[in-house]
């Protein structure tokens, strides 16, 4: 059943399909402040292979969360990746979830009330 | 690399591990207001099998997002599932993400600027 056909679970299940995948979270995190080149992105996402990183970036582009820009500078073709306005909006929407993770899952998180 | 050993990506990657999986989103959504019995949960999560639903509930319990309560009522043993305080906190933290989904992914979403 495609996402569109599924009953609207508050827009959440459609969002989950866009954000899911452990690498995408880390890629968006690496792009949160500035555009990055492929190599710099790879260094900031521990454990990802070039092949997987390239595929994840393509998917993020298809979901219009990331933009790929290629341009000529004095040294030749330069390619940079950055968050689109939709990607920046997603990054903001995920902050409360990151806060939840720090509250409940971090090694020093306070014990829950149950 | 276990979640705990990974650099703290703002708590987000740890959270993603807890929330990921298309069924868990829908299960939490079904539990958002009231405790539910297994059968009622299954009816509210289209397409899930009993086996998968039982496993997802066990994982949500292990993550202390869902609580399972069994008690005797006049008709025999009754089992209900509900969100824990941590689960309710997670549900709240996911609302902005659901809003993002409605803004950007719903069939009638306004076209993006970027």
Short mmCIF file of C-alpha atoms in Angstrom, two decimals:
data_model
loop_
_atom_site.label_atom_id
_atom_site.label_comp_id
_atom_site.label_asym_id
_atom_site.label_seq_id
_atom_site.Cartn_x
_atom_site.Cartn_y
_atom_site.Cartn_z
CA UNK A 1 0.00 0.00 0.00
CA UNK A 2 1.70 3.24 -1.09
CA UNK A 3 2.18 5.93 1.49
CA UNK A 4 -0.35 8.13 -0.22
CA UNK A 5 -3.06 5.42 -0.10
CA UNK A 6 -2.57 4.69 3.56
CA UNK A 7 -4.87 6.43 6.05
CA UNK A 8 -3.27 9.70 7.19
CA UNK A 9 -1.62 8.72 10.51
CA UNK A 10 -1.12 12.37 11.22
CA UNK A 11 1.46 12.65 8.37
CA UNK A 12 3.84 10.65 10.56
CA UNK A 13 4.08 7.45 8.56
CA UNK A 14 4.86 9.40 5.38
CA UNK A 15 7.55 11.32 7.26
CA UNK A 16 9.02 8.11 8.66
CA UNK A 17 9.53 6.79 5.13
CA UNK A 18 11.55 9.92 4.26
CA UNK A 19 13.66 10.02 7.40
CA UNK A 20 14.19 6.31 8.04
CA UNK A 21 17.56 4.71 7.57
CA UNK A 22 20.34 5.29 10.08
CA UNK A 23 22.64 7.03 7.57
CA UNK A 24 20.09 9.68 6.53
CA UNK A 25 19.81 10.98 10.06
CA UNK A 26 23.58 11.41 10.26
CA UNK A 27 23.84 12.95 6.77
CA UNK A 28 21.21 15.57 7.60
CA UNK A 29 22.99 16.23 10.89
CA UNK A 30 26.29 16.79 9.01
CA UNK A 31 24.54 19.25 6.65
CA UNK A 32 22.76 21.15 9.43
CA UNK A 33 24.96 24.24 9.28
CA UNK A 34 26.78 24.43 5.92
CA UNK A 35 27.00 22.88 2.46
CA UNK A 36 29.47 19.98 2.37
CA UNK A 37 31.46 18.21 -0.31
CA UNK A 38 31.16 14.43 -0.67
CA UNK A 39 34.50 13.74 1.00
CA UNK A 40 33.76 15.98 3.97
CA UNK A 41 30.36 14.32 4.38
CA UNK A 42 31.93 10.88 4.34
CA UNK A 43 34.34 11.88 7.14
CA UNK A 44 31.45 13.11 9.28
CA UNK A 45 29.36 9.96 8.93
CA UNK A 46 31.43 7.21 10.62
CA UNK A 47 31.20 3.80 8.95
CA UNK A 48 29.37 4.72 5.75
CA UNK A 49 30.77 3.43 2.45
CA UNK A 50 31.06 5.70 -0.61
CA UNK A 51 28.49 3.57 -2.47
CA UNK A 52 25.94 3.78 0.36
CA UNK A 53 26.56 7.49 0.92
CA UNK A 54 26.04 8.22 -2.78
CA UNK A 55 22.76 6.23 -2.81
CA UNK A 56 21.46 7.89 0.37
CA UNK A 57 22.24 11.33 -1.06
CA UNK A 58 20.35 10.47 -4.27
CA UNK A 59 17.32 9.39 -2.21
CA UNK A 60 17.49 12.55 -0.10
CA UNK A 61 17.63 14.54 -3.35
CA UNK A 62 14.58 12.67 -4.73
CA UNK A 63 12.72 13.52 -1.51
CA UNK A 64 13.83 17.15 -2.05
CA UNK A 65 15.45 17.26 1.38
CA UNK A 66 18.99 17.73 -0.01
CA UNK A 67 20.18 19.77 -2.98
CA UNK A 68 23.24 18.88 -5.07
CA UNK A 69 25.04 21.79 -6.72
CA UNK A 70 27.88 21.41 -9.23
CA UNK A 71 29.84 24.43 -10.39
CA UNK A 72 33.19 25.33 -11.89
CA UNK A 73 35.79 27.04 -9.75
CA UNK A 74 39.40 27.72 -10.68
CA UNK A 75 40.37 24.15 -9.91
CA UNK A 76 37.62 22.43 -11.93
CA UNK A 77 34.16 20.98 -11.23
CA UNK A 78 33.11 21.34 -7.57
CA UNK A 79 30.07 19.50 -6.11
CA UNK A 80 28.40 20.48 -2.86
CA UNK A 81 25.41 19.16 -0.95
CA UNK A 82 23.14 21.26 1.23
CA UNK A 83 19.73 21.11 2.89
CA UNK A 84 16.82 22.54 0.87
CA UNK A 85 14.23 24.71 2.67
CA UNK A 86 12.21 21.47 3.11
CA UNK A 87 15.32 19.79 4.53
CA UNK A 88 15.93 22.67 6.96
CA UNK A 89 12.27 22.44 8.01
CA UNK A 90 12.74 18.69 8.58
CA UNK A 91 15.89 19.28 10.61
CA UNK A 92 13.92 21.65 12.86
CA UNK A 93 11.03 19.15 13.13
CA UNK A 94 13.46 16.46 14.28
CA UNK A 95 15.03 18.53 17.08
CA UNK A 96 12.38 17.54 19.67
CA UNK A 97 13.10 13.90 18.82
CA UNK A 98 16.82 14.48 19.41
CA UNK A 99 15.96 16.12 22.74
CA UNK A 100 13.84 13.08 23.63
CA UNK A 101 16.81 10.86 22.86
CA UNK A 102 19.06 12.88 25.17
CA UNK A 103 16.43 12.86 27.92
CA UNK A 104 15.75 9.12 27.77
CA UNK A 105 18.54 7.28 25.96
CA UNK A 106 21.78 9.07 26.71
CA UNK A 107 24.10 7.14 29.08
CA UNK A 108 23.62 9.87 31.71
CA UNK A 109 19.84 10.19 31.18
CA UNK A 110 17.78 10.44 34.36
CA UNK A 111 15.89 7.20 35.18
CA UNK A 112 12.25 7.23 33.94
CA UNK A 113 9.31 7.44 36.27
CA UNK A 114 8.07 4.16 34.66
CA UNK B 1 29.22 0.20 16.78
CA UNK B 2 26.55 0.24 19.52
CA UNK B 3 24.36 3.32 19.77
CA UNK B 4 25.98 4.26 23.05
CA UNK B 5 29.52 4.14 21.56
CA UNK B 6 28.59 6.29 18.57
CA UNK B 7 29.30 10.03 18.79
CA UNK B 8 26.22 11.80 20.16
CA UNK B 9 24.46 13.09 17.01
CA UNK B 10 22.27 15.25 19.19
CA UNK B 11 20.53 12.13 20.61
CA UNK B 12 18.86 11.72 17.23
CA UNK B 13 20.46 8.52 16.06
CA UNK B 14 19.61 6.80 19.35
CA UNK B 15 16.02 7.99 19.00
CA UNK B 16 15.84 6.76 15.42
CA UNK B 17 16.72 3.26 16.57
CA UNK B 18 13.77 3.31 19.01
CA UNK B 19 11.20 4.77 16.64
CA UNK B 20 12.22 3.13 13.35
CA UNK B 21 10.08 0.50 11.74
CA UNK B 22 6.84 1.41 9.98
CA UNK B 23 4.63 -0.56 12.38
CA UNK B 24 5.92 1.12 15.55
CA UNK B 25 4.83 4.51 14.33
CA UNK B 26 1.32 3.24 13.72
CA UNK B 27 1.18 1.32 17.04
CA UNK B 28 2.15 4.41 19.02
CA UNK B 29 -0.40 6.40 17.03
CA UNK B 30 -3.12 3.87 17.92
CA UNK B 31 -2.15 4.13 21.62
CA UNK B 32 -2.01 7.91 21.65
CA UNK B 33 -5.25 8.43 23.58
CA UNK B 34 -6.22 5.24 25.45
CA UNK B 35 -4.98 1.79 26.46
CA UNK B 36 -5.83 -0.83 23.84
CA UNK B 37 -6.24 -4.58 23.79
CA UNK B 38 -4.27 -6.65 21.27
CA UNK B 39 -7.23 -7.22 18.98
CA UNK B 40 -8.21 -3.57 18.92
CA UNK B 41 -4.59 -2.61 18.16
CA UNK B 42 -4.46 -5.07 15.30
CA UNK B 43 -7.61 -3.53 13.75
CA UNK B 44 -6.08 -0.06 13.93
CA UNK B 45 -2.81 -1.02 12.26
CA UNK B 46 -3.77 -2.04 8.70
CA UNK B 47 -1.76 -4.94 7.28
CA UNK B 48 0.15 -6.03 10.38
CA UNK B 49 0.19 -9.77 11.21
CA UNK B 50 -0.38 -11.00 14.77
CA UNK B 51 3.19 -12.34 14.92
CA UNK B 52 4.73 -9.01 13.83
CA UNK B 53 2.44 -6.98 16.10
CA UNK B 54 3.39 -9.14 19.11
CA UNK B 55 7.11 -8.73 18.34
CA UNK B 56 6.84 -4.96 17.85
CA UNK B 57 4.96 -4.61 21.14
CA UNK B 58 7.69 -6.61 22.93
CA UNK B 59 10.36 -4.30 21.47
CA UNK B 60 8.37 -1.20 22.46
CA UNK B 61 8.09 -2.66 25.96
CA UNK B 62 11.86 -3.30 26.09
CA UNK B 63 12.41 0.32 25.09
CA UNK B 64 9.98 1.28 27.88
CA UNK B 65 7.78 3.18 25.44
CA UNK B 66 4.79 0.83 25.91
CA UNK B 67 3.51 -0.86 29.06
CA UNK B 68 1.67 -4.19 29.08
CA UNK B 69 -0.83 -4.73 31.89
CA UNK B 70 -2.60 -8.01 32.59
CA UNK B 71 -5.37 -8.20 35.17
CA UNK B 72 -8.36 -10.33 36.08
CA UNK B 73 -11.82 -8.99 35.42
CA UNK B 74 -15.09 -10.91 35.74
CA UNK B 75 -14.58 -12.60 32.39
CA UNK B 76 -10.97 -13.75 32.99
CA UNK B 77 -7.47 -12.46 32.20
CA UNK B 78 -7.50 -9.10 30.40
CA UNK B 79 -4.35 -7.64 28.75
CA UNK B 80 -4.01 -3.99 27.75
CA UNK B 81 -1.23 -1.95 26.20
CA UNK B 82 -0.63 1.74 26.86
CA UNK B 83 2.05 4.39 26.43
CA UNK B 84 4.42 4.88 29.38
CA UNK B 85 5.33 8.45 30.42
CA UNK B 86 8.41 8.01 28.18
CA UNK B 87 6.11 6.86 25.36
CA UNK B 88 3.81 9.85 25.81
CA UNK B 89 6.88 12.12 25.78
CA UNK B 90 7.97 10.44 22.54
CA UNK B 91 4.53 10.88 21.01
CA UNK B 92 4.75 14.61 21.77
CA UNK B 93 8.30 14.81 20.36
CA UNK B 94 7.10 13.22 17.11
CA UNK B 95 4.24 15.68 16.53
CA UNK B 96 6.42 18.25 14.71
CA UNK B 97 7.55 15.46 12.41
CA UNK B 98 3.93 14.57 11.65
CA UNK B 99 3.25 18.25 10.95
CA UNK B 100 6.24 18.29 8.59
CA UNK B 101 4.77 15.31 6.77
CA UNK B 102 1.43 17.06 6.34
CA UNK B 103 3.15 20.24 5.16
CA UNK B 104 5.40 18.53 2.62
CA UNK B 105 4.17 15.03 1.78
CA UNK B 106 0.38 15.09 1.93
CA UNK B 107 -1.28 14.87 -1.52
CA UNK B 108 -2.63 18.43 -1.06
CA UNK B 109 0.66 19.82 0.34
CA UNK B 110 1.67 23.21 -1.03
CA UNK B 111 4.57 23.02 -3.57
CA UNK B 112 7.98 23.68 -1.95
CA UNK B 113 9.92 26.86 -2.59
CA UNK B 114 13.26 25.05 -2.75
#
